[in-house]
Coordinates of C-alpha atoms and ligand atoms in Angstrom, one line a residue:
M24 CA -0.9 -72.0 -78.5
A25 CA -1.0 -68.7 -80.1
E26 CA 2.2 -67.7 -82.1
I27 CA 4.2 -64.8 -80.9
N28 CA 3.9 -61.8 -83.2
N29 CA 5.2 -58.2 -82.4
F30 CA 7.5 -55.4 -83.4
I31 CA 10.6 -57.1 -82.2
K32 CA 10.0 -60.1 -84.2
T33 CA 9.8 -57.9 -87.3
I34 CA 13.2 -56.3 -86.3
M35 CA 14.8 -59.8 -85.9
Q36 CA 13.3 -60.7 -89.3
N37 CA 14.7 -57.8 -90.9
D38 CA 18.0 -58.4 -89.3
L39 CA 18.3 -62.1 -90.5
N40 CA 17.2 -60.9 -94.0
S41 CA 19.8 -58.0 -94.2
G42 CA 22.5 -60.4 -93.0
K43 CA 23.1 -58.1 -89.9
V44 CA 22.9 -61.3 -87.8
D45 CA 23.3 -64.9 -88.8
A46 CA 21.0 -66.2 -85.9
I47 CA 19.1 -64.8 -83.2
A48 CA 20.4 -65.1 -79.7
T49 CA 18.5 -63.7 -76.6
R50 CA 18.8 -64.2 -72.9
F51 CA 16.7 -63.8 -69.9
P52 CA 18.6 -61.9 -67.1
P53 CA 17.0 -61.9 -63.7
E54 CA 18.6 -60.6 -60.6
P55 CA 18.3 -63.5 -58.1
N56 CA 17.0 -61.3 -55.3
A57 CA 13.5 -62.6 -55.3
Y58 CA 11.1 -65.0 -56.9
L59 CA 9.9 -64.3 -60.3
H60 CA 6.6 -62.6 -60.7
I61 CA 4.0 -62.7 -63.6
G62 CA 5.7 -59.5 -65.0
H63 CA 8.9 -61.5 -65.5
A64 CA 6.7 -64.1 -67.5
R65 CA 6.4 -61.5 -70.2
A66 CA 10.0 -61.2 -70.4
I67 CA 10.7 -64.9 -70.4
I68 CA 8.2 -65.7 -72.9
T69 CA 9.2 -62.9 -75.3
N70 CA 12.8 -63.9 -75.2
F71 CA 12.3 -67.7 -75.5
E72 CA 9.6 -67.4 -77.9
L73 CA 11.2 -65.0 -80.3
A74 CA 14.4 -67.1 -80.4
K75 CA 12.3 -70.2 -80.9
A76 CA 10.4 -68.7 -83.9
F77 CA 13.8 -68.3 -85.7
S78 CA 15.4 -71.6 -84.3
G79 CA 17.6 -69.3 -82.2
T80 CA 19.0 -69.7 -78.6
T81 CA 18.2 -68.3 -75.3
N82 CA 20.4 -68.2 -72.2
L83 CA 19.2 -67.8 -68.6
R84 CA 21.7 -65.3 -67.1
F85 CA 21.7 -64.5 -63.4
D86 CA 22.5 -60.6 -63.1
D87 CA 24.1 -61.4 -59.8
T88 CA 26.5 -58.3 -59.6
N89 CA 25.0 -57.0 -56.3
P90 CA 25.9 -59.5 -53.5
A91 CA 23.8 -57.4 -51.1
K92 CA 20.4 -58.8 -52.0
E93 CA 21.3 -62.0 -53.9
D94 CA 20.7 -65.5 -52.6
K95 CA 21.0 -69.2 -53.8
E96 CA 17.5 -69.8 -52.8
F97 CA 16.2 -67.3 -55.2
V98 CA 18.6 -68.8 -58.0
A99 CA 17.0 -72.2 -57.5
G100 CA 13.5 -70.8 -57.3
I101 CA 14.1 -69.1 -60.8
I102 CA 15.5 -72.3 -62.3
E103 CA 12.5 -74.2 -61.1
D104 CA 9.9 -71.6 -62.4
L105 CA 11.6 -71.4 -65.8
A106 CA 11.5 -75.1 -66.2
W107 CA 7.8 -75.2 -65.0
L108 CA 6.8 -72.7 -67.7
G109 CA 8.2 -75.1 -70.0
Y110 CA 11.5 -73.4 -71.2
K111 CA 15.0 -74.9 -71.2
P112 CA 17.7 -72.3 -71.6
N113 CA 20.6 -73.3 -73.9
N114 CA 22.9 -72.3 -71.1
I115 CA 22.7 -71.0 -67.6
F116 CA 25.3 -68.5 -66.9
Y117 CA 26.0 -66.1 -64.0
G118 CA 27.0 -62.4 -64.4
S119 CA 29.5 -63.0 -61.7
D120 CA 31.4 -65.6 -63.9
Y121 CA 32.5 -62.6 -65.9
F122 CA 33.9 -60.7 -63.2
E123 CA 37.4 -61.2 -64.3
E124 CA 36.8 -60.0 -68.1
T125 CA 34.6 -57.4 -66.9
Y126 CA 37.4 -56.0 -64.7
E127 CA 39.9 -56.2 -67.7
K128 CA 37.6 -54.0 -69.8
A129 CA 37.4 -51.5 -66.9
V130 CA 41.2 -51.4 -67.1
L131 CA 41.2 -50.8 -70.7
L132 CA 38.8 -47.8 -70.3
I133 CA 41.1 -46.4 -67.8
K134 CA 43.9 -46.8 -70.2
K135 CA 42.2 -45.0 -72.8
G136 CA 41.5 -42.1 -70.6
L137 CA 37.7 -42.9 -70.5
A138 CA 37.6 -44.1 -66.8
Y139 CA 38.7 -42.6 -63.5
V140 CA 38.7 -43.2 -59.8
D141 CA 36.4 -40.8 -58.0
D142 CA 36.8 -39.8 -54.2
L143 CA 33.6 -38.1 -54.0
S144 CA 30.8 -39.6 -51.6
Q145 CA 27.6 -41.0 -53.1
E146 CA 25.7 -37.8 -52.0
E147 CA 28.2 -35.5 -53.5
M148 CA 28.2 -37.5 -56.7
S149 CA 24.5 -36.8 -57.0
K150 CA 24.8 -33.2 -55.9
Y151 CA 27.4 -32.9 -58.8
R152 CA 25.2 -34.7 -61.3
G153 CA 22.9 -31.9 -61.9
T154 CA 19.2 -32.1 -63.1
I155 CA 17.3 -32.6 -66.4
V156 CA 17.5 -28.7 -66.9
E157 CA 21.0 -28.0 -65.4
P158 CA 24.3 -29.5 -66.5
G159 CA 26.5 -31.5 -63.9
K160 CA 29.7 -30.4 -62.6
N161 CA 33.0 -32.2 -63.0
S162 CA 34.4 -33.9 -60.0
P163 CA 37.6 -32.5 -58.8
W164 CA 39.1 -36.1 -59.2
R165 CA 38.1 -36.3 -62.8
D166 CA 41.5 -35.4 -64.2
R167 CA 43.8 -37.9 -62.3
S168 CA 46.4 -39.5 -64.5
V169 CA 45.9 -43.0 -66.2
E170 CA 48.8 -44.3 -63.9
E171 CA 47.2 -43.0 -60.8
N172 CA 43.7 -44.4 -61.9
L173 CA 45.2 -47.9 -62.5
E174 CA 47.0 -48.0 -59.2
L175 CA 43.9 -46.8 -57.2
F176 CA 41.6 -49.2 -59.1
E177 CA 44.0 -52.0 -58.3
Q178 CA 44.0 -51.0 -54.7
M179 CA 40.2 -50.9 -54.8
R180 CA 40.1 -54.4 -56.0
D181 CA 42.7 -55.4 -53.2
G182 CA 40.5 -54.2 -50.6
K183 CA 42.6 -51.1 -49.4
F184 CA 39.5 -48.9 -49.2
K185 CA 36.3 -48.8 -47.2
E186 CA 32.8 -48.9 -48.7
G187 CA 32.0 -45.6 -50.5
E188 CA 35.4 -44.3 -50.2
K189 CA 36.2 -44.7 -53.9
T190 CA 34.2 -45.4 -57.0
L191 CA 35.4 -46.0 -60.5
R192 CA 33.5 -44.0 -63.0
A193 CA 33.2 -43.6 -66.9
K194 CA 34.5 -40.3 -68.1
I195 CA 31.9 -39.3 -70.5
D196 CA 30.2 -36.0 -70.4
M197 CA 29.0 -34.1 -67.3
A198 CA 26.7 -31.8 -69.3
H199 CA 25.3 -34.5 -71.5
P200 CA 21.4 -34.1 -71.9
N201 CA 20.9 -37.6 -70.8
I202 CA 21.7 -37.8 -67.0
N203 CA 22.8 -41.6 -67.6
M204 CA 25.8 -40.3 -69.5
R205 CA 27.1 -38.0 -66.9
D206 CA 30.1 -40.0 -65.8
P207 CA 28.1 -43.0 -64.6
A208 CA 29.6 -45.4 -61.8
M209 CA 31.2 -48.6 -63.1
Y210 CA 32.4 -50.2 -59.9
R211 CA 31.6 -49.6 -56.3
I212 CA 33.2 -51.0 -53.1
L213 CA 31.1 -53.7 -51.1
H214 CA 32.9 -55.7 -48.5
I215 CA 30.0 -58.3 -48.6
P216 CA 30.8 -61.9 -49.7
H217 CA 29.2 -63.2 -53.0
H218 CA 26.9 -66.1 -53.2
R219 CA 29.2 -67.7 -55.8
Q220 CA 32.4 -65.9 -55.6
G221 CA 32.8 -65.7 -51.8
T222 CA 35.4 -63.1 -50.7
K223 CA 37.1 -63.1 -54.0
W224 CA 35.9 -59.6 -54.7
C225 CA 35.2 -56.5 -52.9
I226 CA 34.3 -54.4 -55.8
Y227 CA 31.3 -55.0 -57.8
P228 CA 30.4 -53.8 -61.4
M229 CA 27.2 -51.7 -61.9
Y230 CA 24.5 -53.1 -64.1
D231 CA 24.8 -50.6 -66.7
F232 CA 28.4 -51.4 -67.2
A233 CA 28.4 -55.4 -66.6
H234 CA 25.0 -55.9 -68.7
P235 CA 26.2 -54.9 -72.3
L236 CA 29.5 -56.6 -71.8
Q237 CA 27.9 -59.8 -70.6
D238 CA 25.6 -59.9 -73.6
S239 CA 28.5 -59.3 -75.8
F240 CA 30.6 -62.1 -74.1
E241 CA 27.7 -64.5 -74.9
G242 CA 27.1 -63.5 -78.4
I243 CA 23.6 -62.1 -77.7
T244 CA 22.3 -60.5 -80.7
H245 CA 19.0 -59.0 -79.3
S246 CA 19.1 -57.7 -75.8
L247 CA 15.5 -57.3 -74.9
C248 CA 14.5 -55.4 -71.8
S249 CA 11.6 -53.4 -70.3
L250 CA 11.0 -49.7 -71.2
E251 CA 12.5 -48.1 -68.1
Y252 CA 16.0 -49.0 -69.9
D253 CA 15.0 -46.9 -72.8
N254 CA 17.3 -44.0 -71.9
H255 CA 20.2 -46.3 -70.8
R256 CA 20.6 -47.7 -74.3
I257 CA 23.0 -44.8 -75.3
L258 CA 25.3 -45.8 -72.4
Y259 CA 24.9 -49.5 -73.4
D260 CA 26.2 -48.7 -76.8
W261 CA 28.9 -46.5 -75.4
F262 CA 30.4 -49.2 -73.4
I263 CA 30.1 -51.8 -76.2
E264 CA 32.0 -49.5 -78.5
N265 CA 34.7 -48.0 -76.0
C266 CA 35.4 -51.5 -74.4
E267 CA 36.2 -52.5 -78.1
M268 CA 33.8 -55.6 -78.0
K269 CA 34.3 -57.9 -80.6
H270 CA 30.6 -58.9 -80.7
V271 CA 28.1 -56.1 -81.0
P272 CA 24.7 -56.7 -79.5
H273 CA 21.6 -54.4 -79.5
Q274 CA 19.1 -53.4 -77.0
Y275 CA 15.5 -53.1 -77.7
E276 CA 12.8 -52.1 -75.0
F277 CA 9.2 -53.5 -74.6
G278 CA 6.4 -52.3 -72.3
R279 CA 6.1 -53.6 -68.8
L280 CA 3.2 -55.7 -68.0
N281 CA 0.9 -54.7 -65.0
I282 CA -2.2 -56.4 -63.8
T283 CA -5.1 -54.9 -62.0
N284 CA -5.4 -55.2 -58.2
T285 CA -1.7 -56.8 -58.2
I286 CA 1.5 -55.7 -56.7
M287 CA 4.1 -56.3 -59.3
S288 CA 7.4 -55.3 -57.9
K289 CA 9.9 -57.4 -56.3
R290 CA 10.3 -54.8 -53.4
Y291 CA 6.7 -55.0 -52.6
I292 CA 6.5 -58.7 -52.9
R293 CA 9.4 -59.1 -50.4
A294 CA 7.8 -56.6 -48.2
L295 CA 4.5 -58.7 -48.0
V296 CA 6.4 -61.9 -47.3
D297 CA 8.5 -60.2 -44.6
S298 CA 5.4 -58.8 -43.0
G299 CA 4.1 -62.2 -42.3
K300 CA 0.7 -61.3 -43.9
V301 CA 1.0 -64.1 -46.6
M302 CA 2.1 -67.7 -46.2
G303 CA 5.4 -66.9 -48.1
Y304 CA 6.3 -66.2 -51.7
D305 CA 4.4 -69.1 -52.9
D306 CA 1.1 -68.0 -51.0
P307 CA -1.8 -68.6 -53.7
R308 CA -2.6 -64.9 -53.6
M309 CA 0.7 -63.8 -54.6
P310 CA 1.6 -62.7 -58.2
T311 CA 4.7 -64.7 -58.1
L312 CA 5.0 -67.6 -60.6
C313 CA 5.4 -70.2 -57.6
G314 CA 2.2 -68.6 -56.1
L315 CA 0.2 -68.8 -59.2
R316 CA 1.4 -72.3 -59.6
R317 CA 0.2 -73.2 -56.3
R318 CA -3.1 -71.3 -56.9
G319 CA -3.5 -73.7 -59.8
Y320 CA -2.5 -71.6 -62.9
T321 CA -1.0 -73.9 -65.6
P322 CA 2.0 -73.1 -67.6
D323 CA -0.3 -73.0 -70.8
S324 CA -2.7 -70.6 -69.2
I325 CA 0.0 -68.4 -68.3
R326 CA 1.8 -68.4 -71.6
N327 CA -1.5 -67.8 -73.5
F328 CA -2.3 -65.0 -71.3
I329 CA 0.9 -63.4 -71.8
L330 CA 0.7 -63.8 -75.6
S331 CA -2.8 -62.2 -75.6
T332 CA -1.6 -59.2 -74.0
G333 CA 0.6 -58.5 -77.1
L334 CA 3.7 -56.5 -76.9
S335 CA 4.5 -53.0 -77.7
R336 CA 6.5 -50.0 -76.6
V337 CA 3.8 -48.9 -74.1
N338 CA 3.6 -50.2 -70.6
S339 CA 0.2 -51.9 -70.3
T340 CA -2.3 -52.8 -67.4
V341 CA -4.4 -55.9 -67.9
E342 CA -7.5 -57.0 -66.1
A343 CA -6.6 -60.0 -63.7
E344 CA -9.8 -61.6 -65.1
S345 CA -8.2 -62.5 -68.4
L346 CA -5.7 -64.9 -66.7
E347 CA -8.7 -66.5 -65.2
E348 CA -10.3 -67.0 -68.6
E349 CA -7.2 -68.6 -69.9
L350 CA -7.3 -71.0 -67.2
R351 CA -10.8 -71.9 -67.9
N352 CA -10.0 -72.4 -71.6
D353 CA -7.1 -74.6 -70.6
Q354 CA -8.7 -77.0 -68.1
K355 CA -12.2 -77.1 -69.4
L356 CA -11.6 -80.3 -71.2
L357 CA -8.6 -81.5 -69.3
A358 CA -9.7 -81.3 -65.8
T359 CA -12.0 -84.1 -64.2
R360 CA -15.3 -82.7 -62.6
P361 CA -15.7 -84.5 -59.2
N362 CA -18.3 -83.5 -56.6
A363 CA -17.3 -81.3 -53.7
I364 CA -19.5 -79.7 -51.1
I365 CA -17.7 -76.4 -49.9
N366 CA -20.3 -75.4 -47.4
P367 CA -22.1 -78.5 -46.4
V368 CA -25.6 -79.1 -44.9
K369 CA -26.8 -82.8 -44.2
V370 CA -29.6 -84.6 -45.8
V371 CA -31.2 -87.6 -44.5
I372 CA -33.2 -89.6 -47.1
D373 CA -35.9 -91.1 -44.5
N374 CA -37.1 -93.7 -46.7
Y375 CA -33.9 -95.1 -48.1
P376 CA -32.7 -98.3 -46.3
E377 CA -30.4 -97.8 -43.3
D378 CA -27.1 -99.8 -44.4
K379 CA -27.5 -99.8 -48.0
V380 CA -24.7 -98.2 -50.4
E381 CA -25.2 -98.1 -54.1
Y382 CA -23.0 -96.9 -56.9
L383 CA -23.9 -94.7 -59.7
D384 CA -22.2 -94.2 -63.0
C385 CA -20.8 -90.8 -63.7
P386 CA -18.8 -89.3 -66.5
N387 CA -15.5 -87.6 -65.3
N388 CA -16.0 -84.7 -67.6
Q389 CA -19.4 -84.1 -69.3
E390 CA -17.7 -82.4 -72.3
N391 CA -14.9 -84.8 -72.8
P392 CA -16.0 -88.4 -73.0
D393 CA -12.2 -89.4 -73.4
L394 CA -11.8 -88.9 -69.6
G395 CA -14.1 -91.8 -68.9
N396 CA -16.5 -92.6 -66.2
R397 CA -16.4 -93.4 -62.6
Q398 CA -18.8 -94.8 -60.0
I399 CA -19.9 -92.7 -57.1
S400 CA -21.7 -93.9 -53.9
F401 CA -25.0 -93.0 -52.7
S402 CA -26.9 -93.9 -49.4
K403 CA -29.1 -92.6 -46.8
Y404 CA -27.1 -89.5 -45.8
V405 CA -25.6 -87.2 -48.3
Y406 CA -24.0 -83.6 -48.1
I407 CA -25.4 -80.6 -50.5
E408 CA -24.3 -77.2 -50.6
R409 CA -26.1 -75.1 -48.0
E410 CA -26.9 -72.4 -50.6
D411 CA -28.9 -75.1 -52.6
F412 CA -31.6 -75.2 -50.3
I413 CA -34.0 -72.6 -48.9
E414 CA -37.2 -73.3 -46.7
Q415 CA -39.8 -71.7 -49.0
K416 CA -39.2 -71.5 -52.6
P417 CA -39.1 -67.7 -53.1
N418 CA -40.3 -67.6 -56.8
K419 CA -40.6 -69.6 -59.9
K420 CA -36.9 -68.7 -61.0
W421 CA -35.7 -70.7 -58.0
K422 CA -34.3 -73.9 -59.7
R423 CA -32.7 -75.3 -56.7
W424 CA -34.2 -77.1 -53.5
A425 CA -36.9 -76.0 -51.0
L426 CA -39.4 -77.7 -48.8
D427 CA -42.0 -79.8 -50.7
V428 CA -39.9 -79.4 -53.7
E429 CA -38.5 -82.1 -55.9
V430 CA -35.0 -81.9 -57.4
R431 CA -32.7 -84.6 -58.8
L432 CA -29.5 -85.4 -56.9
M433 CA -27.2 -85.4 -59.9
H434 CA -26.8 -88.9 -61.4
A435 CA -29.1 -90.4 -58.6
Y436 CA -32.6 -89.9 -57.6
F437 CA -35.4 -87.3 -57.2
V438 CA -35.7 -86.2 -53.8
K439 CA -38.3 -84.1 -51.9
A440 CA -37.7 -82.1 -48.9
T441 CA -40.1 -82.7 -46.0
S442 CA -38.8 -81.0 -42.9
C443 CA -35.8 -79.4 -41.4
E444 CA -33.9 -79.6 -37.9
Y445 CA -32.2 -76.4 -36.5
D446 CA -29.6 -75.6 -33.9
N447 CA -30.3 -73.0 -31.2
D448 CA -29.1 -70.1 -33.5
G449 CA -31.8 -71.3 -36.1
N450 CA -29.3 -72.7 -38.6
I451 CA -30.5 -75.7 -40.4
T452 CA -28.6 -78.8 -39.2
L453 CA -30.3 -81.6 -41.0
I454 CA -32.9 -81.7 -44.1
H455 CA -35.2 -84.5 -43.9
A456 CA -36.2 -86.0 -47.5
T457 CA -37.7 -88.9 -49.1
Y458 CA -36.6 -90.2 -52.4
D459 CA -38.3 -92.0 -55.4
P460 CA -36.7 -95.2 -56.2
E461 CA -38.3 -95.1 -59.8
T462 CA -36.3 -92.2 -60.9
R463 CA -32.8 -93.4 -60.6
S464 CA -30.6 -91.6 -63.3
G465 CA -30.5 -93.6 -66.5
S466 CA -33.6 -95.4 -66.0
G467 CA -35.6 -93.3 -68.5
F468 CA -38.1 -92.0 -66.1
D469 CA -39.8 -89.0 -67.5
A470 CA -43.2 -88.8 -65.8
R471 CA -42.3 -85.4 -64.2
K472 CA -39.7 -83.0 -64.2
P473 CA -37.6 -82.0 -61.2
N474 CA -37.2 -78.4 -60.2
G475 CA -33.5 -78.6 -60.5
N476 CA -30.4 -80.8 -60.6
I477 CA -28.1 -80.5 -57.7
H478 CA -25.0 -82.2 -56.8
F479 CA -24.1 -84.0 -53.6
V480 CA -21.4 -86.0 -51.7
D481 CA -22.6 -89.3 -50.1
A482 CA -21.9 -88.9 -46.3
S483 CA -21.0 -92.6 -45.9
T484 CA -17.8 -92.2 -48.1
A485 CA -17.2 -88.4 -48.0
K486 CA -13.6 -87.2 -47.3
A487 CA -13.4 -84.1 -45.1
A488 CA -11.8 -81.3 -47.1
E489 CA -10.4 -77.8 -46.4
F490 CA -11.3 -75.4 -49.3
R491 CA -9.3 -72.2 -49.6
L492 CA -10.9 -69.4 -51.5
F493 CA -9.2 -66.2 -52.5
E494 CA -9.9 -62.6 -53.4
P495 CA -7.3 -60.0 -54.6
L496 CA -4.6 -59.2 -52.0
M497 CA -5.2 -55.5 -52.5
L498 CA -8.3 -53.4 -52.4
D499 CA -9.5 -51.4 -55.3
I500 CA -8.0 -47.9 -55.3
T501 CA -10.6 -45.4 -54.0
E502 CA -11.0 -41.8 -53.2
E503 CA -10.6 -42.7 -49.5
N504 CA -7.4 -45.0 -49.6
K505 CA -5.6 -44.0 -52.8
D506 CA -3.0 -42.1 -50.5
L507 CA -2.4 -45.0 -48.1
D508 CA 0.6 -47.2 -47.9
F509 CA 0.0 -50.4 -49.8
M510 CA 0.3 -52.4 -46.7
E511 CA -2.8 -50.4 -45.5
R512 CA -4.6 -51.3 -48.6
L513 CA -4.5 -55.1 -48.0
N514 CA -7.8 -56.7 -48.6
P515 CA -8.8 -58.2 -45.1
N516 CA -11.0 -61.0 -46.9
S517 CA -8.3 -62.0 -49.4
L518 CA -8.4 -65.5 -47.8
Q519 CA -11.6 -67.5 -46.8
I520 CA -11.3 -71.1 -45.4
L521 CA -14.2 -73.4 -45.6
N522 CA -14.5 -76.9 -44.4
G523 CA -16.5 -79.4 -46.4
Y524 CA -16.5 -82.8 -48.1
V525 CA -15.3 -84.4 -51.4
E526 CA -16.2 -87.6 -52.9
E527 CA -14.2 -90.7 -52.2
S528 CA -12.4 -90.7 -55.5
L529 CA -10.2 -87.9 -54.3
A530 CA -8.9 -89.7 -51.1
N531 CA -5.6 -90.0 -52.7
T532 CA -5.2 -86.6 -54.5
V533 CA -1.7 -85.4 -54.8
P534 CA -0.7 -81.6 -54.7
G535 CA -0.9 -79.8 -58.0
T536 CA -3.8 -82.0 -59.4
H537 CA -6.4 -79.8 -61.0
Y538 CA -10.2 -80.2 -61.0
Q539 CA -13.3 -78.5 -61.7
F540 CA -15.6 -79.0 -58.7
I541 CA -19.1 -79.4 -60.4
R542 CA -21.0 -76.2 -60.3
N543 CA -18.4 -74.5 -58.1
G544 CA -15.1 -73.7 -59.9
Y545 CA -11.7 -74.7 -60.8
Y546 CA -9.5 -76.0 -57.9
V547 CA -6.1 -77.5 -57.3
T548 CA -4.9 -79.9 -54.5
D549 CA -2.6 -77.7 -52.2
K550 CA 0.9 -78.8 -51.0
D551 CA -0.6 -78.8 -47.5
S552 CA -2.9 -81.6 -48.3
S553 CA -2.3 -85.0 -46.8
N554 CA -4.4 -88.2 -46.5
E555 CA -5.5 -87.0 -43.1
K556 CA -6.5 -83.6 -44.3
L557 CA -7.2 -82.8 -47.9
V558 CA -6.8 -79.2 -48.9
F559 CA -7.8 -77.5 -52.2
N560 CA -7.3 -74.0 -53.5
R561 CA -9.8 -72.2 -55.7
T562 CA -8.1 -71.2 -58.7
C563 CA -11.0 -69.2 -60.1
G564 CA -14.8 -69.5 -60.5
L565 CA -16.6 -71.3 -63.4
K566 CA -17.6 -68.1 -65.1
S567 CA -16.5 -64.6 -65.2
S568 CA -17.5 -62.7 -62.2
F569 CA -16.9 -59.7 -64.1
K570 CA -20.1 -57.6 -64.9
L571 CA -20.2 -56.5 -68.5
Ligands
ATP8 P1 11.2 -55.3 -60.2 O1 10.7 -54.1 -60.9 O2 9.9 -56.3 -60.0 O3 11.9 -55.3 -59.1 P2 13.2 -56.1 -62.1 O4 13.1 -55.5 -63.4 O5 14.1 -55.3 -61.2 O6 11.7 -56.4 -61.3 P3 14.9 -58.2 -63.0 O7 15.1 -59.5 -62.2 O8 15.8 -57.3 -63.2 O9 13.7 -57.5 -62.1 O10 14.1 -58.6 -64.2 C1 14.4 -59.5 -65.1 C2 13.7 -59.1 -66.7 O11 12.4 -59.0 -66.3 C3 14.3 -57.8 -67.0 O12 14.6 -57.8 -68.4 C4 13.2 -56.7 -66.8 O13 13.0 -55.9 -67.8 C5 11.9 -58.0 -67.1 N1 10.8 -57.4 -66.3 C6 10.5 -57.3 -64.9 N2 9.3 -56.9 -64.6 C7 8.6 -56.9 -65.7 C8 7.4 -56.6 -66.1 N3 6.3 -56.2 -65.2 N4 6.8 -56.5 -67.4 C9 7.8 -57.1 -68.3 N5 9.0 -57.2 -68.1 C10 9.4 -57.3 -66.7
MG9 MG1 16.1 -54.9 -62.6

């Protein structure tokens, strides 16, 4: 795997060299309000790989300070996704576990005259906040005495007020050029039970206040986050200093990762799931880690992809194609290469004995002999891909099958097509062929060359299978659709289901098994697959579909 190398690594190295820190401690702080997506993978990999590079530590910390949207289901999902990516946190902590200490730090700020209880409503507060070009206005409640503030804050905690009736705010500077410093809210009232704390609390700390304290409680040295927190850093430092935190962490920002044709925000992902337009958070078309896993992406392909995108202080948009390329690199030599026919047409070999079945030797992966060989069956009826056959050979470049043309059935015999049968719509239902017994693969026959080499699945042993093929969930942005809501830009062809066959060696395949289906693409067995009905997801094609 590629080594992590970026500007934050340099900062960490310098901090260790200068003695500013003794060891590196990072954390990944997801809010458990949805499943993780591939953008989060950048934050995960950056935190874990950087700490690992210096033999440091990384905590998983759930930023669960907003009970309105958070849920245990997401906590479990996040833990599972992290483990799947191959990362084991040194600790799993919850922001809510620090509610008591956080509350005490708020009391300290009140006592120092640096926090006050405000009666303004949320709308009034935003009116008072001012704009980038105009200073804000002090709240009429800003100069309450320390005693009154202490009393009111305790009453807030005791549930004496309704939601929105009171807010605890930091007393900083309503004319500060950075709006985040204009008396930001520290606590709000929410009469909502918490997924871990139950009804113990009805006041909840805001992210900007809680997060730096949590980092400090845990001894985090480098608090890494995406770029949108850049102008919150000053507030982060203000809380650390004024709360008299013993341990001083520092915040560093990096650019967010975006991927072409991919919705990468929890809000949109949730909306898609709620709309019922996808199979759930783990729909193989989703950019969630559970969706990518179900699609057949591997942890190594995701890690290598993320590392290949580099890291800087600029948000970046990467082509979805490069993730596919990493999957191909990862699975090329690892995956076995069985035969599957995703859009079948049946062939009868008229001169082959009726009840005979013979077995042919076949490598599991032509490029990796370590994966060994297997036997595949051959008999009078076989399935081939419909697109491998055409009645009249159109030109010399056609290296597949046609009437009166001879091709090799891979690992088997030369066959010549003699005639076709059709249904009422003119579709081919059966291809008649003859085979030449002298041409069995491995016999050294070289008297003539076949027109091509096509794969097949023997009908006498074939297992029926469903193949799910995917396109991006979102259409490309064009002049016509650029103003449409994202729900109206959904690609109507993002899921295509085909019914075909796989060779019998896949009869007992288990969900999550990766394959390269010969001449077709990379696939994985889906969780819907059972012995009665095999189901495979196409992860990606064999080659880049991108035109250079
Ligand atoms: P979203 O914007 O999708 O709702 P979020 O930032 O609110 O995501 P959190 O659970 O707070 O989600 O994210 C946890 C961490 O992951 C944060 O440190 C955040 O900066 C980081 N992160 C989220 N999305 C990306 C992304 N696309 N690229 C890089 N880092 C990200
Ligand atoms: Mg966030």
